[in-house]
Short mmCIF file of C-alpha atoms and ligand atoms in Angstrom, two decimals:
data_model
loop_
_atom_site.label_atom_id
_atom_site.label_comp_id
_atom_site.label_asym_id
_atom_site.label_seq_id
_atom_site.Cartn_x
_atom_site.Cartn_y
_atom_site.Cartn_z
CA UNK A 26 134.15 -28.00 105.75
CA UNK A 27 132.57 -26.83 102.78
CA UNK A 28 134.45 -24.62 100.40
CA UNK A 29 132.51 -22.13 98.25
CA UNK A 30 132.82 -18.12 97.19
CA UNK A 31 130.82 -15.93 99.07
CA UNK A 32 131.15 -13.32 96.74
CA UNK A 33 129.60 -15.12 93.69
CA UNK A 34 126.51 -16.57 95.88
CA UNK A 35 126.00 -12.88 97.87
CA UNK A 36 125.80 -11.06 94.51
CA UNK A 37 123.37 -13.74 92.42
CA UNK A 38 121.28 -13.71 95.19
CA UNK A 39 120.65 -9.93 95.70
CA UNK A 40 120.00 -9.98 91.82
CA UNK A 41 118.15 -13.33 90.56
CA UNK A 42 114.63 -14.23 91.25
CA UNK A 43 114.64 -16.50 94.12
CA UNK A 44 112.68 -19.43 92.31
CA UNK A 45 115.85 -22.04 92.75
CA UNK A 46 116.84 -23.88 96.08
CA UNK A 47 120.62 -23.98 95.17
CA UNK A 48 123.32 -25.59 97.00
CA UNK A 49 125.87 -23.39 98.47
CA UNK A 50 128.47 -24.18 95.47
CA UNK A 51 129.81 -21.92 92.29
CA UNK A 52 130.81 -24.12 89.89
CA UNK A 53 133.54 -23.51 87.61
CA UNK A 54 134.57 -26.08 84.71
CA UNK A 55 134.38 -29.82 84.29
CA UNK A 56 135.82 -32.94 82.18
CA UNK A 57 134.14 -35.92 81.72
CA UNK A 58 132.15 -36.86 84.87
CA UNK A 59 133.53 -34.22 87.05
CA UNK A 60 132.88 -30.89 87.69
CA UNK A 61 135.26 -28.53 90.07
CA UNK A 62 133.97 -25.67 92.30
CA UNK A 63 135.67 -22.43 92.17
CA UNK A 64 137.64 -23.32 94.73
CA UNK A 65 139.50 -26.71 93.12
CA UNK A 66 136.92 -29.04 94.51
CA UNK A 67 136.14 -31.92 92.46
CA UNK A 68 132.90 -33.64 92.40
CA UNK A 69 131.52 -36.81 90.80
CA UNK A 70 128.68 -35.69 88.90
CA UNK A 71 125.78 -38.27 89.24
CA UNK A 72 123.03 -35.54 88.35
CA UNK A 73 124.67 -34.39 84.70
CA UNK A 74 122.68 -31.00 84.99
CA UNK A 75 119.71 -32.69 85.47
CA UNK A 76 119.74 -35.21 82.55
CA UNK A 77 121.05 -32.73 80.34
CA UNK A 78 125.26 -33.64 79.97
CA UNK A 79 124.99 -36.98 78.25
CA UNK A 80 128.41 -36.29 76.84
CA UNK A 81 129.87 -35.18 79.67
CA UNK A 82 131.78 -31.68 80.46
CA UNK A 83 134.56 -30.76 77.72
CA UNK A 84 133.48 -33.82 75.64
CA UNK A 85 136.22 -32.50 72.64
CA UNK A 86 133.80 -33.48 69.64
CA UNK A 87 131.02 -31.81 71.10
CA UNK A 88 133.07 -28.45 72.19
CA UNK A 89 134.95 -28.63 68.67
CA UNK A 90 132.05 -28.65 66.85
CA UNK A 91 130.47 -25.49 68.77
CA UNK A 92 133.31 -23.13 68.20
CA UNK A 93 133.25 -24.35 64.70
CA UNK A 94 129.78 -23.33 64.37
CA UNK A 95 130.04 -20.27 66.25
CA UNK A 96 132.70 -19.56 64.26
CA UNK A 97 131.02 -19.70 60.82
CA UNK A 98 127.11 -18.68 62.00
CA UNK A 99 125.76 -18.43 65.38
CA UNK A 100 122.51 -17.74 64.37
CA UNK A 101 120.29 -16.52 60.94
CA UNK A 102 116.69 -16.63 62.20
CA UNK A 103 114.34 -19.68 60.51
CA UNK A 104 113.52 -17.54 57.28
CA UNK A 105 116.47 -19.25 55.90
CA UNK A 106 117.87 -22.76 55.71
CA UNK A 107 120.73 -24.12 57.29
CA UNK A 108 122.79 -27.50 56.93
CA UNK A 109 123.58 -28.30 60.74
CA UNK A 110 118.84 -27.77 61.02
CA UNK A 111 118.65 -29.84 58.09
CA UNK A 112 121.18 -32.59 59.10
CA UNK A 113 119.28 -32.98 62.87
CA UNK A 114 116.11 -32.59 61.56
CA UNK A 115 116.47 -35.72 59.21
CA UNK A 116 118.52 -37.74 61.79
CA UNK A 117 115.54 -37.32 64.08
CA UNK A 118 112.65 -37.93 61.48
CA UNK A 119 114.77 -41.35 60.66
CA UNK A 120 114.52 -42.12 64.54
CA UNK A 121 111.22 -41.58 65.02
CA UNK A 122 109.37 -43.24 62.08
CA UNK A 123 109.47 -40.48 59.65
CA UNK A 124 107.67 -38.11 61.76
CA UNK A 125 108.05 -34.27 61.11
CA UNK A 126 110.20 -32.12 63.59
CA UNK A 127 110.59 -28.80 65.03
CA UNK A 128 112.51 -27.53 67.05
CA UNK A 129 112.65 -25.55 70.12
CA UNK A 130 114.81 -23.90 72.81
CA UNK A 131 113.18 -26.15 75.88
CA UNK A 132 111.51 -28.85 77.00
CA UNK A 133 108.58 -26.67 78.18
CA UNK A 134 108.42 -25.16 74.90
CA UNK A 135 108.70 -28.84 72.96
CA UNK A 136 105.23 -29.43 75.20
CA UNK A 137 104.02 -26.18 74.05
CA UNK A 138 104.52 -27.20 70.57
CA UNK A 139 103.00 -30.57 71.00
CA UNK A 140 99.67 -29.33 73.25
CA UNK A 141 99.47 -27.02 69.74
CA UNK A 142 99.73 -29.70 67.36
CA UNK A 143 97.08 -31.95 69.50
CA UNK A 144 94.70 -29.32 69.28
CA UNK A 145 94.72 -28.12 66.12
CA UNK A 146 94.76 -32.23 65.13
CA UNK A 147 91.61 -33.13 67.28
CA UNK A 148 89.73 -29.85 66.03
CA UNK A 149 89.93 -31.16 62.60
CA UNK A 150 87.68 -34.32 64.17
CA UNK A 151 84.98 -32.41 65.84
CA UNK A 152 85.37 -28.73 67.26
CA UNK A 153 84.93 -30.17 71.12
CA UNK A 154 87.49 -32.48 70.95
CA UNK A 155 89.93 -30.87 73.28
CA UNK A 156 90.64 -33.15 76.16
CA UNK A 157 94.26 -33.51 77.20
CA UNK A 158 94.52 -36.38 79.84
CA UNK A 159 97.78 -36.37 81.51
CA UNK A 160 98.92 -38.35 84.82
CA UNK A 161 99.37 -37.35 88.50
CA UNK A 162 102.71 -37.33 89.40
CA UNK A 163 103.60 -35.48 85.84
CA UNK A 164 106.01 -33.42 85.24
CA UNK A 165 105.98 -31.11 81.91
CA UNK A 166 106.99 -27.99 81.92
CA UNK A 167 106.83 -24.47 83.75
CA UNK A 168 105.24 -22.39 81.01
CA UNK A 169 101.27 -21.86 81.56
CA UNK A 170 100.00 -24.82 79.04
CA UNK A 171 102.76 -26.95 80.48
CA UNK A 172 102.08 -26.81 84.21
CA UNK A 173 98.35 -27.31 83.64
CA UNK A 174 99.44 -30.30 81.76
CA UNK A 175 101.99 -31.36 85.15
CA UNK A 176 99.36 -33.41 87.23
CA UNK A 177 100.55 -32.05 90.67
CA UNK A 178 99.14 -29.04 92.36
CA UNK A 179 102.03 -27.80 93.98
CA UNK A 180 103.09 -26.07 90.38
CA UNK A 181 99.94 -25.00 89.46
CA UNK A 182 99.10 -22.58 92.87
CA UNK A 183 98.95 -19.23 92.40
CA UNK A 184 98.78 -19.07 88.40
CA UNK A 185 95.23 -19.16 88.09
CA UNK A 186 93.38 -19.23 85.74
CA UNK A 187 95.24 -21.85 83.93
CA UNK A 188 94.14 -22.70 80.68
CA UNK A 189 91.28 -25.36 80.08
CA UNK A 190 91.16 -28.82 78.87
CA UNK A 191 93.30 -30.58 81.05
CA UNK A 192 92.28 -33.43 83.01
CA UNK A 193 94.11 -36.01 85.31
CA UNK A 194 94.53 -39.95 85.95
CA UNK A 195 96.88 -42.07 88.35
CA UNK A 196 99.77 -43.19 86.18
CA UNK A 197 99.75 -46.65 86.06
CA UNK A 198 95.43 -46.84 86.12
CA UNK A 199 94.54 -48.40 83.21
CA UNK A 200 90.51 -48.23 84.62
CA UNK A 201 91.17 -44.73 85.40
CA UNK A 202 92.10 -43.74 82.25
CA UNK A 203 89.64 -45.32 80.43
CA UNK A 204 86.68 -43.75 83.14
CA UNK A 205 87.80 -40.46 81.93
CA UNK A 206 88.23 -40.67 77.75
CA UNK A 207 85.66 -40.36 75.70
CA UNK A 208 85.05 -38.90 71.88
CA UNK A 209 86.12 -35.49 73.23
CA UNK A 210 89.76 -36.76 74.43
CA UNK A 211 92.46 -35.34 72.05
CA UNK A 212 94.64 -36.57 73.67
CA UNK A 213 96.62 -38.69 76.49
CA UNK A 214 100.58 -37.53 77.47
CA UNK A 215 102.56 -39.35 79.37
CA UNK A 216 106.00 -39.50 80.36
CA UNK A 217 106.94 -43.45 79.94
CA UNK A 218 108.93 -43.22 83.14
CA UNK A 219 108.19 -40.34 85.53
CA UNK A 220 111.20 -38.69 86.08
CA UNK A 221 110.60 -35.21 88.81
CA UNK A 222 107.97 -37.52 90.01
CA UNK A 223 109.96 -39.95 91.80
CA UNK A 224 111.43 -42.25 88.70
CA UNK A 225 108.23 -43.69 88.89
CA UNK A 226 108.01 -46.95 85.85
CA UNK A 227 105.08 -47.98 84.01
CA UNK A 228 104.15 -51.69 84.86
CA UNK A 229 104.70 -53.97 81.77
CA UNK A 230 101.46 -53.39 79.77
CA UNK A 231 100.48 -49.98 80.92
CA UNK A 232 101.60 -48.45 77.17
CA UNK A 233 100.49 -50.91 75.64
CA UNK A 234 96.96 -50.23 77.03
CA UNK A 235 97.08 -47.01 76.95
CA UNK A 236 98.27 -46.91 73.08
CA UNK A 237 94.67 -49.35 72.68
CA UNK A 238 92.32 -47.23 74.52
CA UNK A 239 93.77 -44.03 72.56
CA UNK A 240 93.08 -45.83 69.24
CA UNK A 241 89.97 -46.92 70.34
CA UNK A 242 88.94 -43.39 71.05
CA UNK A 243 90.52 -41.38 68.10
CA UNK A 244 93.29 -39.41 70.24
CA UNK A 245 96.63 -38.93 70.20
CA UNK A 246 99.01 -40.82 72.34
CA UNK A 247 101.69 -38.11 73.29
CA UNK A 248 105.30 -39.39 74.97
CA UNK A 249 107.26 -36.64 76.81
CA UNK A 250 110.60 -38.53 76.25
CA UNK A 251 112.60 -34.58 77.62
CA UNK A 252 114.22 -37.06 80.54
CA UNK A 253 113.78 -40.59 79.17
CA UNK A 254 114.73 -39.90 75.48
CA UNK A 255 118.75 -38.88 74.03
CA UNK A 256 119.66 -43.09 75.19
CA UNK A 257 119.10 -42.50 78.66
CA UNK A 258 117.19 -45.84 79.40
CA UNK A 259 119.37 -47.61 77.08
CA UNK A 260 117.80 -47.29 73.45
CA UNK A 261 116.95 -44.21 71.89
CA UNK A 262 113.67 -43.81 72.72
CA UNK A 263 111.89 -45.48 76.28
CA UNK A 264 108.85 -46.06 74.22
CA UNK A 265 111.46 -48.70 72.13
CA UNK A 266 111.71 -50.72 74.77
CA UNK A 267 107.57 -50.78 75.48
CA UNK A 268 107.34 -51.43 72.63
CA UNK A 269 104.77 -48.62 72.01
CA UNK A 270 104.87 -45.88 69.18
CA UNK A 271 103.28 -42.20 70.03
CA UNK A 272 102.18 -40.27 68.09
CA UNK A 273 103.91 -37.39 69.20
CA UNK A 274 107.33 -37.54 70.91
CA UNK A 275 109.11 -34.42 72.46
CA UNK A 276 112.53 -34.11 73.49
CA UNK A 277 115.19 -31.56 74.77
CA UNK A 278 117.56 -32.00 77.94
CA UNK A 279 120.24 -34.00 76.62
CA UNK A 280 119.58 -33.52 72.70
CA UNK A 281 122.03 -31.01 72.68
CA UNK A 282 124.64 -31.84 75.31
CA UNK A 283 123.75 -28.75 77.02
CA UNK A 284 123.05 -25.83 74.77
CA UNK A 285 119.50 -24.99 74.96
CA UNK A 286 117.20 -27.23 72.33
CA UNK A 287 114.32 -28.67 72.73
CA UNK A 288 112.12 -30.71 69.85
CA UNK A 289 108.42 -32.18 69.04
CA UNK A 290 108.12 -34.65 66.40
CA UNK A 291 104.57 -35.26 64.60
CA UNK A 292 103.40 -38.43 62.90
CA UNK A 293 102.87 -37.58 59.30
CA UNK A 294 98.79 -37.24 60.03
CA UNK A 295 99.54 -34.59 62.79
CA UNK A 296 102.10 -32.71 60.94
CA UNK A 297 100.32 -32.33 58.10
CA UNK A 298 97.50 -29.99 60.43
CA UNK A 299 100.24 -27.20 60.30
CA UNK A 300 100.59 -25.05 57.89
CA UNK A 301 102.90 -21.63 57.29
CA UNK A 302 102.62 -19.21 60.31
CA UNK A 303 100.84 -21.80 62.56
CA UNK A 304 103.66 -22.31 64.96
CA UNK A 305 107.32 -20.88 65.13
CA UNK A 306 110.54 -19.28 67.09
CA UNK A 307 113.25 -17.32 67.04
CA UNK A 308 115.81 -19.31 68.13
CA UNK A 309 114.32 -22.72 67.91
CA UNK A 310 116.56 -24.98 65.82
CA UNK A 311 119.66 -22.39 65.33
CA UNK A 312 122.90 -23.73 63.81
CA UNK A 313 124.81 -23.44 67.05
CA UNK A 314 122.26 -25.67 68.61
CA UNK A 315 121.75 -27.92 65.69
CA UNK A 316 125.29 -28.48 65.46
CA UNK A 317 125.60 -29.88 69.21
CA UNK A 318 122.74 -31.55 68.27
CA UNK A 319 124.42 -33.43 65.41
CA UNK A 320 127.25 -34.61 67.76
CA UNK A 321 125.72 -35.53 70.65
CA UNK A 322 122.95 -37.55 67.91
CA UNK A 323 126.43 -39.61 66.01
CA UNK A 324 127.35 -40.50 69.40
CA UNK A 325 124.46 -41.90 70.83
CA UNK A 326 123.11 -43.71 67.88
CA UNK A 327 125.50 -46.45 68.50
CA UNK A 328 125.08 -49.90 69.63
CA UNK A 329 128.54 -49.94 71.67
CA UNK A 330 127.02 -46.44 73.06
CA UNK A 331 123.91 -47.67 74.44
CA UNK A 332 125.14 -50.89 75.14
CA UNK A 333 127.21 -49.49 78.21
CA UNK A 334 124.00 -47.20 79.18
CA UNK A 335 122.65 -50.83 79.79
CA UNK A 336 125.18 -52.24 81.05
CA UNK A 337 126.52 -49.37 83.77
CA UNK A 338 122.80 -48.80 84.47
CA UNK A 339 122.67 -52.64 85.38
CA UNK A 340 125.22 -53.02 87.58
CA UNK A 341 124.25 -49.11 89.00
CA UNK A 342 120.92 -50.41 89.83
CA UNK A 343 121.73 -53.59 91.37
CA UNK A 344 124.58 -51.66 93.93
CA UNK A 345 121.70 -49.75 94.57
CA UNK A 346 119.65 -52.54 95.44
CA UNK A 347 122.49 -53.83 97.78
CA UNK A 348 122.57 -50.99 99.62
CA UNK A 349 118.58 -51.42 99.82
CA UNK A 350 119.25 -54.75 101.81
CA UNK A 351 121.80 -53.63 104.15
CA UNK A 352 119.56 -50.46 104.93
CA UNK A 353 115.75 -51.96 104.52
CA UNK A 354 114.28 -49.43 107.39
CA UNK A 355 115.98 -46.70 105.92
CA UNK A 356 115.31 -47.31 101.78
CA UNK A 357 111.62 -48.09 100.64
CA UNK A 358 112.80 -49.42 97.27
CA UNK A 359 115.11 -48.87 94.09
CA UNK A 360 113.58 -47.83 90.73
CA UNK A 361 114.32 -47.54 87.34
CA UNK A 362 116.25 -48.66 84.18
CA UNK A 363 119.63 -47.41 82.57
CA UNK A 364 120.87 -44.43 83.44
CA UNK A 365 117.56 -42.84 85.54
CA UNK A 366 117.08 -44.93 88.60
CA UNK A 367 115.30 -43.68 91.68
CA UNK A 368 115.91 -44.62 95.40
CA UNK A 369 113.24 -44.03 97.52
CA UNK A 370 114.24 -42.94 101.25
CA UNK A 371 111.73 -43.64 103.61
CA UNK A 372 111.92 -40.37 105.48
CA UNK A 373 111.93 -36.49 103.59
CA UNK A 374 113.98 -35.20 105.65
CA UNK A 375 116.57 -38.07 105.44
CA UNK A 376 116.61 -37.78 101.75
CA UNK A 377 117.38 -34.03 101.13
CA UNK A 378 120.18 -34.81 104.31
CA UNK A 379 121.78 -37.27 102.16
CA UNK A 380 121.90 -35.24 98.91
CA UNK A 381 123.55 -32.66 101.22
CA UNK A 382 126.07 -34.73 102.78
CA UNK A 383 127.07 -36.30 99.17
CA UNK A 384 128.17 -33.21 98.68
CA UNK A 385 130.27 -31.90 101.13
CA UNK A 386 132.09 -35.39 100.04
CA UNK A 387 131.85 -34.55 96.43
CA UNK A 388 129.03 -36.18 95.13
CA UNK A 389 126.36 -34.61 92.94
CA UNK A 390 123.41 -36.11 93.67
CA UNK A 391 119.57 -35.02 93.74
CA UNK A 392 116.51 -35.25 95.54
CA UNK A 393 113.10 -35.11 93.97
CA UNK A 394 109.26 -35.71 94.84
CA UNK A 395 110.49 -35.34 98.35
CA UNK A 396 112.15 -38.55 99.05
CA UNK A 397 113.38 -40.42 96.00
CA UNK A 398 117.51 -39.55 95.45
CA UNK A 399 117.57 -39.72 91.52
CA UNK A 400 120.57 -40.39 89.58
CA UNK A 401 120.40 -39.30 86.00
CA UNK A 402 124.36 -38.90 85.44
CA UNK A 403 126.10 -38.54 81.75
CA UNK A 404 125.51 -41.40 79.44
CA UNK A 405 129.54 -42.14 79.58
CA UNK A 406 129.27 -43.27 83.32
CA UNK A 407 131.64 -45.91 83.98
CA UNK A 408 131.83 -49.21 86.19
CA UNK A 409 134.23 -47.34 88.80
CA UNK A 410 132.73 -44.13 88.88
CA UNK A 411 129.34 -46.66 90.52
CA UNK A 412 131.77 -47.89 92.89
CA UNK A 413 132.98 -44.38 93.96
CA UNK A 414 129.25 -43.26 94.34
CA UNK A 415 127.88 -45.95 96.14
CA UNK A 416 131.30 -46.00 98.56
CA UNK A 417 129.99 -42.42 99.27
CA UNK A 418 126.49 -42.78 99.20
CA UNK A 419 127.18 -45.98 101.81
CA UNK A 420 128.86 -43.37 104.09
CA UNK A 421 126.26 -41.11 103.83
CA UNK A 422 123.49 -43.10 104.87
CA UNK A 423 125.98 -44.78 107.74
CA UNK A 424 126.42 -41.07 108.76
CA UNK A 425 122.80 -40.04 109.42
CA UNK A 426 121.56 -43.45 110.32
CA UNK A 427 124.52 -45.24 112.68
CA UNK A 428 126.84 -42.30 113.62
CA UNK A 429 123.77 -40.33 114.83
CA UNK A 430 122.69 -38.40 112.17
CA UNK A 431 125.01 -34.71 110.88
N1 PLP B 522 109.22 -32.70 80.62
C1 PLP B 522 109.96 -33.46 81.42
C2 PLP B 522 109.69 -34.93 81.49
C3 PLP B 522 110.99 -32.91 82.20
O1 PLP B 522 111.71 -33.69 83.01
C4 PLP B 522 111.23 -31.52 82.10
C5 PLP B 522 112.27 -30.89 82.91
O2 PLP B 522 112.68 -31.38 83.93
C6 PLP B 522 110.43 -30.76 81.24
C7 PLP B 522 109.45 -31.39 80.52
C8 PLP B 522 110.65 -29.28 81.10
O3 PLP B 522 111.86 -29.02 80.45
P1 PLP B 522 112.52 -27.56 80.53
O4 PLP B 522 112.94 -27.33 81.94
O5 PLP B 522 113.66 -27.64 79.56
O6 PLP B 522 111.48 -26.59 80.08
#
């Protein structure tokens, strides 16, 4: 039986837009990889508030360093400097090649900045040079620029008219890509490895490629690293591993351990387009959130760090794939690398039943594009806390599929 407050779930929904399936729990505090309900119930957290807790709940560093800050300045607007901004800006231009950075409240709003800097780059070329090519499949963001750029239908209904310029290609179709460029492309964005999309991976030379044909036509190559970046494929970046440099990276999710951030960072040609009073925020880059930022950035710049992302994300994937063999009519295939792999469940329904019956037995777990169960826990996932997932996602599937289904 599940345990949950009424109360809590009866008054948010009389009150908040109804734009979120939620599952019937209120959750209450966490530590480490566990989060408790209001009621006491603990539950393995394989979903990390959706690739967002890298740290962890109540990671001490990280919570220390946000009272400290709130403590001293919680916020001073962005006519003034401030160390923490300073200190994550630089970290993050020394990650990313030098490029320039600004910062944000959310991944939407990182696109936002980045569709910005694009333009006003490719204008400087020719005045028709607009193009933005992204791929089906894509997700980006829920503002208006951002879902036009997200290459599946399903967000874009009922917004119309969305703003121009946007165009879309299979990911992973090199011909189809290079069918639709031409002098007026500004630019291609991709996320390496589609995350909402069903933790769908490039194949080996698809960056590569794409990073040729973007040369060869003067435009940008942009990588949405919001779900792949912050260490979660086992380096910093994805794109380290490809071995391809964009020219614009954007960030957010996990950057901050979960206060609200969200970043682009420009290439030295592309940053030097803007100019005073061509882009800003409010709240974008505040000291609370630039001082998360700073932890979270110490602690994942480290080769011991990402070393266990690897490693845990190894051994993750390959109980995954176990579980593929024992159950090949029920799971299509296992996907991924690190800490974002992707099971694909043969049947919809099946899929959102298992994410449901993890968590009556206190697994967080998610279901996306329908019928992949993604697992994008914190980076500090352990050996044993696989074991303990795959023990109960083995039940699960036994459940539905042998014992006759809920
Ligand atoms: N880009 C990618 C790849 C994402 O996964 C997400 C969120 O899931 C976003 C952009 C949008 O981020 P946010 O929800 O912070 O606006």
């Amino acid at each position: 039986m599940m345990h949950y407050d009424r109360d809590i779930i009866a008054k948010d929904q009389e009150s908040y837009l109804p734009v979120f399936t939620r599952y019937p729990i209120v959750l209450d505090h966490g530590e480490g990889v566990y989060v408790w309900d209001v009621n006491g119930r603990k539950y393995l957290d394989a979903l990390g508030g959706i690739a967002v807790n890298v740290l962890g709940h109540h990671y001490t560093p990280l919570v220390d360093a946000i009272a400290a800050q709130a403590a001293r300045l919680i916020h001073v607007s962005n006519l003034y400097y401030t160390a923490p901004q300073a200190r994550a800006a630089a970290k993050l231009s020394e990650l990313t090649a030098g490029g320039k950075v600004f910062f944000a409240n959310s991944g939407a709003e990182a696109n936002e900045g980045a569709i910005k800097a694009v333009r006003k780059y490719a204008h400087q070329i020719h005045s028709e040079k607009s193009q933005i090519i992204t791929a089906q499949g894509s997700f980006h963001g829920r503002t208006l620029a951002t879902l036009t750029a997200t290459g599946q239908e399903k967000f874009h209904k009922g917004f119309a008219p969305l703003p121009k310029g946007f165009d879309y290609v299979p990911f992973n179709d090199i011909t189809a890509l290079e069918q639709m460029m031409s002098k007026n492309t500004a630019a291609v964005m991709l996320e390496p490895i589609q995350g909402e999309g069903g933790v769908r991976m490039p194949s080996d030379d698809y960056l590569h490629q794409v990073r040729a044909l973007c040369d060869q036509y003067d435009a940008l190559l942009v990588f949405d690293e919001i779900q792949t970046g912050m260490g979660r494929t086992g380096a910093f970046y994805a794109y380290e591993q490809y071995g391809v440099m964009p020219d614009i990276v954007t960030l957010a999710k996990g950057l901050a351990g979960g206060v609200p951030i969200g970043a682009f960072i420009a290439a030295e040609k592309v940053a030097a387009v803007f100019h005073a009073g061509d882009h800003g925020s409010t709240f974008g880059g505040n000291p609370l959130a630039c001082a998360a930022a700073n932890v979270v950035l110490d602690t994942i710049v480290n080769d011991d760090f990402l070393a266990s992302v690897v490693s845990v994300g190894a051994q993750f994937k390959q109980e995954l794939c176990r579980l593929q063999e024992k159950y090949p009519e029920h799971i299509a295939e296992v996907r991924g690398m690190g800490l974002i792999l992707g099971m694909e469940i043969r049947s919809h329904d099946d899929a959102a039943a298992i994410a449901h019956l993890a968590l009556t037995r206190g697994v967080i777990i998610n279901c996306t594009a329908g019928n992949v169960l993604r697992f994008i826990p914190p980076l500090i996932f352990t050996k044993n806390e696989v074991d303990e997932l795959i023990r109960v996602l083995d039940c699960c599937i036994l459940d539905i599929y042998d014992r006759g289904g809920l």
